[in-house]
Amino acid sequence: MGRLADRRVVLGVAGGIAAYKAVEVCRRLVDAGAHVTPVLTAAATRFVGPLTFSALASEDAHVALFDGPDAIPHTRLGQQADVIVVAPATARVIAAYVAGLSDDLLTATLLATRAPVIICPAMHTEMWEHPAVQDNLSVLRRRGVHIVEPEAGRLAGGDVGMGRLADADRIIAAVERALTAPDLGGLRVLVTAGGTREPIDPVRFIGNRSSGKQGHAVAEEAAHRGAKVVLVTTTDRATTAGVDVIRVDTAAEMADAVFARSEEADVVVMAAAVADFKPSTTRDRKIKKSDGIPEVVLEPTVDILAELGRRKRAGQVIVGFAAETHDVRANARRKLEDKRVDLVVANDVAEPGAGFEHDTNRVLLIGRDGTDVDVPMSDKREVARAILDVVAPRKGMA
Ligand code: CTP
């Protein structure tokens, strides 16, 4: 039996057409040896009968906060759960969870738990893309909730588009992952994030479009898995408790912050988009239009990643990023050698939905030890997980 054996899983089912697929998820969890408690919202019972779940699961399906013999079912369920998975999660359940509303058994149970929570959204494309839903999901990600992204395909009413509940395999894999003990406990991880800004004068700078999302996701995931994390970032993006944040602007400031801490780090992840060039002089007064068109002379910045490669001590793992528009694998391999790093996370920034500013990314993980992993288009937190999955067992790769 695998990781699910004898684990207590609360399976939340919200009211959407995909509720029928939760029956399959329930059966698979039970087959894997888990003790499954189904919790259906009132709307879910309009799509699929509680009896179906009761027949398959380890105990009867729960549908109401007040109707059963148990006076406080939500605290019992929340406290005893090893993991809670909500499949499908509707826009309403997601919003209620974000807001801390507990007006039914499922949302009350979500608030009454300290167990890991997995949310598997399913809804029509228009609803999925609505900023209200996307903003709510961002909040949940920041709180460490696992989101299993929906897929594109046939939806209710014959429509086709994004929003179909993730495949049962992906949901089960997410549950197994959430039940894994913190595998980075005690590890010291240094992460950089965001784009540096190289000042021309007090108001102008040379910058880039990096949002810092991927670096922040790596830092948050590492902290979630028990690592001691320092995040050197150029952004004001909020992060989870447990991540030690150092805010910088320029490549030089980032270099100072990184080199001051890299010696003691077991793993360094250079997710930041560091400027390759900076103005050779920075004016201390604003350049006026009336002075004519200024000439901005550039000079190289310090290549932090390459310097980390040179300073690398035995057992340290250095991860670099590569933003490429073509020949992604070949360029990643070259960077691996040139900068003497252990792993290159290469993304094709020309691909729609990947790279800068997006919430999703599609990357190739190319390692010195022969690692070659294609991470399909996923949430940046999911990409962070894939990176750390490669790094964790290789802690100590030469
Ligand atoms: N990097 C760095 N210091 C710099 C520039 C980049 O540490 N001054 C790091 C980034 O954090 C990232 C990787 O190097 O991990 C990205 O390399 P990239 O800028 O793509 O590499 P280049 O050698 O500049 O290659 P290219 O030819 O693509 O510009």
Coordinates of C-alpha atoms and ligand atoms in Angstrom, one line a residue:
M1 CA 0.0 0.0 0.0
G2 CA 1.2 3.5 -0.8
R3 CA 1.1 6.8 1.0
L4 CA -2.7 6.8 1.2
A5 CA -3.0 3.7 3.3
D6 CA -4.9 4.4 6.6
R7 CA -4.8 8.1 6.0
R8 CA -8.0 10.1 6.8
V9 CA -9.2 12.0 3.8
V10 CA -12.1 14.4 3.8
L11 CA -13.5 14.5 0.2
G12 CA -15.4 17.7 -0.2
V13 CA -17.9 17.8 -3.1
A14 CA -19.4 21.1 -4.3
G15 CA -22.3 21.6 -6.6
G16 CA -21.2 21.4 -10.2
I17 CA -21.8 19.0 -13.0
A18 CA -18.3 17.6 -12.3
A19 CA -19.6 16.2 -9.0
Y20 CA -20.2 12.9 -10.7
K21 CA -16.5 12.6 -11.3
A22 CA -15.9 12.9 -7.5
V23 CA -17.4 9.4 -7.3
E24 CA -14.4 8.1 -9.2
V25 CA -12.0 10.1 -7.0
C26 CA -13.7 8.6 -3.9
R27 CA -13.4 5.1 -5.2
R28 CA -9.8 5.5 -6.1
L29 CA -9.0 6.9 -2.6
V30 CA -10.7 4.0 -0.9
D31 CA -9.0 1.5 -3.2
A32 CA -5.7 3.0 -2.2
G33 CA -6.5 2.2 1.4
A34 CA -7.5 5.7 2.6
H35 CA -10.3 6.3 5.1
V36 CA -12.6 8.6 3.2
T37 CA -15.3 10.8 4.6
P38 CA -17.4 12.5 1.9
V39 CA -18.8 15.9 2.6
L40 CA -21.3 17.2 0.1
T41 CA -22.7 20.7 -0.2
A42 CA -26.5 21.0 -0.6
A43 CA -26.0 21.9 -4.2
A44 CA -23.8 18.8 -4.8
T45 CA -26.7 16.6 -3.8
R46 CA -28.6 18.0 -6.8
F47 CA -26.0 16.4 -9.1
V48 CA -25.2 13.2 -7.3
G49 CA -26.8 11.3 -4.5
P50 CA -25.2 11.1 -1.1
L51 CA -26.1 7.4 -1.1
T52 CA -23.6 6.8 -4.0
F53 CA -20.8 8.2 -1.8
S54 CA -22.0 6.4 1.3
A55 CA -21.9 3.1 -0.5
L56 CA -18.3 3.7 -1.8
A57 CA -16.6 5.6 1.1
S58 CA -15.5 4.5 4.5
E59 CA -18.3 6.3 6.3
D60 CA -21.7 7.8 5.3
A61 CA -21.7 11.0 3.3
H62 CA -22.2 14.1 5.4
V63 CA -24.4 16.8 3.9
A64 CA -25.4 19.2 6.7
L65 CA -23.9 21.0 9.6
F66 CA -26.8 20.5 11.9
D67 CA -28.8 17.4 10.9
G68 CA -26.6 14.5 12.1
P69 CA -26.1 13.1 15.6
D70 CA -22.8 14.8 15.9
A71 CA -23.1 18.3 17.5
I72 CA -19.9 19.6 16.0
P73 CA -19.1 17.5 12.9
H74 CA -16.9 20.2 11.3
T75 CA -14.4 20.3 14.1
R76 CA -14.2 16.5 14.4
L77 CA -13.8 16.2 10.6
G78 CA -11.3 19.1 10.4
Q79 CA -9.2 18.0 13.3
Q80 CA -9.0 14.3 12.4
A81 CA -8.3 14.8 8.7
D82 CA -4.9 14.1 7.4
V83 CA -5.8 15.9 4.2
I84 CA -8.9 17.6 2.7
V85 CA -9.5 17.5 -1.0
V86 CA -12.4 19.5 -2.6
A87 CA -13.3 18.1 -6.0
P88 CA -15.0 19.8 -7.7
A89 CA -14.6 23.2 -6.0
T90 CA -17.1 25.7 -7.3
A91 CA -16.5 29.5 -7.5
R92 CA -18.7 29.9 -4.4
V93 CA -16.9 27.4 -2.2
I94 CA -13.6 28.9 -3.2
A95 CA -14.8 32.4 -2.4
A96 CA -16.3 31.3 0.9
Y97 CA -13.0 29.6 1.9
V98 CA -11.0 32.7 1.0
A99 CA -13.4 35.0 3.0
G100 CA -13.5 32.6 6.0
L101 CA -17.3 32.1 5.7
S102 CA -18.5 28.9 7.2
D103 CA -22.1 28.6 6.3
D104 CA -22.2 24.9 5.5
L105 CA -20.4 21.8 6.6
L106 CA -17.8 21.8 3.9
T107 CA -16.7 25.4 4.4
A108 CA -16.8 25.0 8.2
T109 CA -14.6 21.9 7.9
L110 CA -12.1 23.8 5.7
L111 CA -11.8 26.5 8.4
A112 CA -11.6 24.0 11.2
T113 CA -8.5 22.1 9.9
R114 CA -4.8 22.5 10.0
A115 CA -4.4 19.6 7.5
P116 CA -3.2 20.3 4.0
V117 CA -6.0 21.4 1.7
I118 CA -6.3 20.6 -2.0
I119 CA -8.7 22.6 -4.1
C120 CA -9.7 21.2 -7.6
P121 CA -11.7 23.9 -9.3
A122 CA -14.2 23.1 -12.0
M123 CA -16.5 25.7 -13.7
H124 CA -17.3 27.3 -17.0
T125 CA -14.5 29.1 -18.8
E126 CA -16.1 32.5 -18.2
M127 CA -16.3 31.9 -14.5
W128 CA -12.8 30.3 -14.3
E129 CA -11.3 33.4 -16.0
H130 CA -13.2 35.9 -13.9
P131 CA -10.8 38.1 -11.9
A132 CA -12.8 37.3 -8.8
V133 CA -12.0 33.6 -9.1
Q134 CA -8.4 34.1 -10.1
D135 CA -7.8 36.6 -7.3
N136 CA -9.3 34.2 -4.8
L137 CA -7.1 31.4 -6.1
S138 CA -4.0 33.6 -5.7
V139 CA -4.9 34.2 -2.1
L140 CA -5.3 30.5 -1.5
R141 CA -1.9 29.7 -3.1
R142 CA -0.3 32.3 -0.9
R143 CA -1.8 30.6 2.1
G144 CA -0.2 27.3 1.0
V145 CA -3.4 25.7 -0.3
H146 CA -2.7 23.3 -3.2
I147 CA -4.6 24.1 -6.4
V148 CA -5.1 21.4 -9.0
E149 CA -5.7 23.4 -12.1
P150 CA -8.6 22.4 -14.3
E151 CA -8.1 21.3 -17.8
A152 CA -9.5 22.3 -21.2
G153 CA -12.2 20.2 -22.7
R154 CA -15.9 19.6 -23.0
L155 CA -18.0 21.4 -20.4
A156 CA -21.6 21.3 -19.4
G157 CA -24.1 22.3 -22.1
G158 CA -21.8 21.3 -24.9
D159 CA -19.4 24.1 -24.5
V160 CA -15.7 23.5 -24.9
G161 CA -13.0 25.4 -23.0
M162 CA -10.9 25.7 -19.9
G163 CA -12.5 24.7 -16.6
R164 CA -13.0 21.0 -16.7
L165 CA -12.2 19.2 -13.5
A166 CA -8.6 17.8 -13.5
D167 CA -8.3 14.1 -14.3
A168 CA -8.6 11.7 -11.3
D169 CA -4.9 10.7 -11.7
R170 CA -3.8 14.3 -11.1
I171 CA -6.1 14.7 -8.1
I172 CA -4.9 11.5 -6.5
A173 CA -1.3 12.5 -7.1
A174 CA -1.9 15.8 -5.4
V175 CA -3.4 14.1 -2.4
E176 CA -0.4 11.7 -2.2
R177 CA 2.0 14.7 -2.4
A178 CA 0.2 16.6 0.3
L179 CA 0.6 13.6 2.6
T180 CA 4.3 13.5 2.1
A181 CA 6.3 14.5 5.2
P182 CA 8.3 17.7 4.9
D183 CA 11.3 16.5 2.8
L184 CA 13.3 19.7 3.0
G185 CA 13.4 19.9 6.8
G186 CA 16.6 21.6 8.0
L187 CA 17.7 22.5 4.5
R188 CA 18.9 26.2 4.0
V189 CA 17.5 27.5 0.7
L190 CA 18.4 30.9 -0.8
V191 CA 16.0 32.1 -3.6
T192 CA 16.1 35.2 -5.7
A193 CA 13.0 36.6 -7.4
G194 CA 11.9 39.5 -9.6
G195 CA 13.6 41.7 -12.2
T196 CA 16.4 44.1 -11.1
R197 CA 16.2 47.8 -11.9
E198 CA 19.3 49.6 -12.9
P199 CA 18.9 53.4 -12.4
I200 CA 19.7 55.9 -15.2
D201 CA 18.7 58.9 -13.0
P202 CA 16.5 59.2 -9.9
V203 CA 13.3 58.5 -11.9
R204 CA 14.3 56.3 -14.8
F205 CA 15.7 52.8 -14.8
I206 CA 16.5 49.8 -17.1
G207 CA 14.3 47.0 -16.1
N208 CA 12.5 43.9 -17.3
R209 CA 9.1 42.2 -17.2
S210 CA 9.8 39.6 -14.5
S211 CA 7.0 39.6 -11.9
G212 CA 8.8 37.6 -9.3
K213 CA 5.9 35.0 -9.2
Q214 CA 8.0 32.0 -10.0
G215 CA 10.8 32.8 -7.5
H216 CA 8.2 33.6 -4.8
A217 CA 6.5 30.3 -5.5
V218 CA 9.8 28.4 -5.1
A219 CA 10.5 30.2 -1.8
E220 CA 7.0 29.4 -0.5
E221 CA 7.0 25.8 -1.6
A222 CA 10.5 25.3 0.0
A223 CA 9.3 26.8 3.3
H224 CA 6.1 24.7 3.1
R225 CA 8.3 21.6 2.8
G226 CA 10.3 22.5 5.9
A227 CA 13.3 24.4 4.5
K228 CA 14.7 27.5 6.2
V229 CA 14.3 30.0 3.4
V230 CA 15.8 33.4 2.6
L231 CA 14.2 35.2 -0.4
V232 CA 16.1 38.1 -2.0
T233 CA 13.4 39.8 -4.1
T234 CA 12.9 43.0 -6.1
T235 CA 9.1 42.9 -5.6
D236 CA 6.8 43.9 -2.9
R237 CA 4.7 40.8 -3.5
A238 CA 3.3 39.3 -0.2
T239 CA 4.8 36.0 0.9
T240 CA 4.1 33.3 3.5
A241 CA 5.2 33.5 7.1
G242 CA 8.5 31.5 7.5
V243 CA 10.2 33.1 4.5
D244 CA 12.9 35.6 5.4
V245 CA 12.6 38.4 2.9
I246 CA 15.4 40.8 1.8
R247 CA 14.2 43.5 -0.6
V248 CA 16.7 44.8 -3.2
D249 CA 16.5 46.9 -6.4
T250 CA 19.7 46.6 -8.4
A251 CA 21.9 43.7 -9.6
A252 CA 24.7 45.0 -7.4
E253 CA 22.4 45.0 -4.3
M254 CA 21.1 41.5 -5.2
A255 CA 24.7 40.3 -5.6
D256 CA 25.7 41.7 -2.2
A257 CA 22.6 40.1 -0.5
V258 CA 23.2 36.7 -2.2
F259 CA 27.0 36.5 -1.6
A260 CA 26.5 37.4 2.0
R261 CA 24.3 34.3 2.4
S262 CA 25.3 31.9 -0.3
E263 CA 28.2 30.3 1.7
E264 CA 25.8 28.9 4.3
A265 CA 23.0 27.9 1.8
D266 CA 22.6 24.3 0.9
V267 CA 20.6 25.2 -2.2
V268 CA 20.6 28.5 -4.2
V269 CA 17.8 29.1 -6.7
M270 CA 18.5 32.1 -9.0
A271 CA 15.0 32.7 -10.3
A272 CA 15.5 36.5 -10.6
A273 CA 15.8 38.1 -13.9
V274 CA 19.0 40.0 -13.2
A275 CA 19.9 42.8 -15.7
D276 CA 22.9 41.9 -17.8
F277 CA 23.8 45.5 -18.3
K278 CA 23.5 48.7 -16.2
P279 CA 24.2 52.4 -17.0
S280 CA 27.8 53.0 -16.3
T281 CA 26.9 56.2 -14.5
T282 CA 23.8 57.1 -12.6
R283 CA 22.9 60.8 -12.7
D284 CA 21.9 62.1 -9.3
R285 CA 19.6 64.7 -10.8
K286 CA 16.8 64.0 -13.3
I287 CA 17.9 64.3 -16.9
K288 CA 15.8 67.2 -18.4
K289 CA 14.4 67.0 -21.9
S290 CA 15.8 70.4 -22.6
D291 CA 19.3 69.0 -22.2
G292 CA 18.8 67.0 -25.4
I293 CA 18.8 63.2 -25.9
P294 CA 21.1 61.7 -23.4
E295 CA 23.6 59.0 -24.3
V296 CA 23.3 56.1 -21.9
V297 CA 26.5 54.0 -21.8
L298 CA 26.1 50.5 -20.5
E299 CA 28.5 48.2 -18.7
P300 CA 28.0 44.6 -17.6
T301 CA 26.6 43.7 -14.2
V302 CA 28.1 41.0 -12.1
D303 CA 26.9 37.6 -13.2
I304 CA 25.7 36.3 -9.8
L305 CA 24.9 32.8 -11.0
A306 CA 28.3 32.3 -12.7
E307 CA 30.0 33.6 -9.5
L308 CA 28.0 31.2 -7.4
G309 CA 29.2 28.4 -9.7
R310 CA 32.8 29.4 -9.1
R311 CA 32.3 29.6 -5.4
K312 CA 30.2 26.4 -5.1
R313 CA 31.2 24.3 -2.2
A314 CA 30.9 20.5 -2.1
G315 CA 27.3 19.4 -1.6
Q316 CA 25.8 22.7 -2.5
V317 CA 23.1 22.7 -5.2
I318 CA 22.9 25.7 -7.5
V319 CA 19.9 26.2 -9.7
G320 CA 19.8 28.7 -12.6
F321 CA 17.0 29.9 -14.8
A322 CA 17.1 30.4 -18.5
A323 CA 14.5 32.4 -20.4
E324 CA 14.8 31.3 -24.0
T325 CA 12.9 32.0 -27.2
H326 CA 14.3 29.2 -29.2
D327 CA 16.5 26.0 -29.0
V328 CA 15.5 25.8 -25.3
R329 CA 17.1 22.4 -24.5
A330 CA 20.4 23.2 -26.2
N331 CA 20.7 26.6 -24.7
A332 CA 19.8 25.2 -21.3
R333 CA 22.6 22.6 -21.6
R334 CA 25.1 25.3 -22.6
K335 CA 24.2 27.4 -19.6
L336 CA 24.6 24.4 -17.3
E337 CA 28.2 24.1 -18.5
D338 CA 29.0 27.8 -18.9
K339 CA 27.9 28.7 -15.4
R340 CA 28.8 25.5 -13.7
V341 CA 25.3 25.0 -12.2
D342 CA 23.6 21.8 -11.2
L343 CA 20.2 22.4 -12.6
V344 CA 18.8 24.8 -15.3
V345 CA 15.1 25.6 -15.3
A346 CA 14.5 26.6 -18.9
N347 CA 11.3 28.3 -20.0
D348 CA 10.3 29.1 -23.5
V349 CA 9.1 32.7 -23.0
A350 CA 7.7 32.8 -26.5
E351 CA 5.1 30.2 -25.5
P352 CA 1.6 31.6 -24.7
G353 CA 0.9 31.3 -20.9
A354 CA 4.5 30.7 -20.0
G355 CA 7.2 32.9 -18.4
F356 CA 7.0 36.5 -17.4
E357 CA 3.9 37.9 -15.7
H358 CA 1.8 34.7 -16.1
D359 CA 0.5 32.6 -13.2
T360 CA 1.4 29.5 -15.2
N361 CA 4.7 28.3 -16.6
R362 CA 6.0 25.4 -18.8
V363 CA 9.6 24.5 -18.2
L364 CA 12.3 22.0 -18.9
L365 CA 14.5 20.9 -16.0
I366 CA 18.0 20.0 -17.3
G367 CA 20.4 18.7 -14.8
R368 CA 24.2 18.1 -14.7
D369 CA 23.4 14.5 -13.6
G370 CA 21.3 13.8 -16.7
T371 CA 18.0 15.1 -15.4
D372 CA 15.7 15.9 -18.2
V373 CA 12.1 16.6 -17.1
D374 CA 9.4 18.3 -19.1
V375 CA 7.0 20.1 -16.8
P376 CA 3.8 20.7 -18.7
M377 CA 2.0 24.0 -18.5
S378 CA 1.2 24.3 -14.8
D379 CA 0.6 26.7 -12.0
K380 CA 3.9 28.3 -10.9
R381 CA 3.5 26.7 -7.5
E382 CA 3.3 23.3 -9.2
V383 CA 6.4 24.2 -11.2
A384 CA 8.2 25.1 -7.9
R385 CA 7.2 21.7 -6.6
A386 CA 8.7 20.0 -9.7
I387 CA 12.0 21.9 -9.2
L388 CA 12.2 21.0 -5.6
D389 CA 11.3 17.4 -6.3
V390 CA 14.5 17.3 -8.5
V391 CA 16.6 19.2 -6.0
A392 CA 15.6 17.3 -2.8
P393 CA 17.0 13.9 -3.6
R394 CA 20.0 15.4 -5.3
K395 CA 21.1 17.4 -2.2
G396 CA 24.7 16.6 -2.4
M397 CA 24.9 16.0 -6.2
A398 CA 28.4 17.0 -7.2
Ligands
CTP1 N1 21.9 35.8 -13.8 C1 22.6 36.2 -12.8 N2 23.3 37.4 -12.9 C2 23.2 38.1 -14.0 C3 22.5 37.7 -15.1 C4 21.8 36.5 -14.9 O1 22.7 35.6 -11.7 N3 23.9 39.3 -14.1 C5 21.2 34.5 -13.6 C6 19.7 34.6 -13.6 O2 19.2 34.7 -12.2 C7 19.3 33.2 -14.1 C8 20.3 33.0 -15.2 O3 21.4 33.7 -14.8 O4 19.3 32.2 -13.2 C9 19.8 33.5 -16.5 O5 20.8 33.5 -17.4 P1 20.6 34.4 -18.7 O6 20.5 35.8 -18.3 O7 19.5 33.8 -19.5 O8 21.9 34.0 -19.2 P2 22.8 34.7 -20.2 O9 24.2 34.1 -19.9 O10 22.6 36.2 -20.0 O11 22.4 34.2 -21.5 P3 21.7 34.8 -22.7 O12 22.6 34.6 -23.8 O13 20.4 34.1 -22.9 O14 21.5 36.3 -22.4

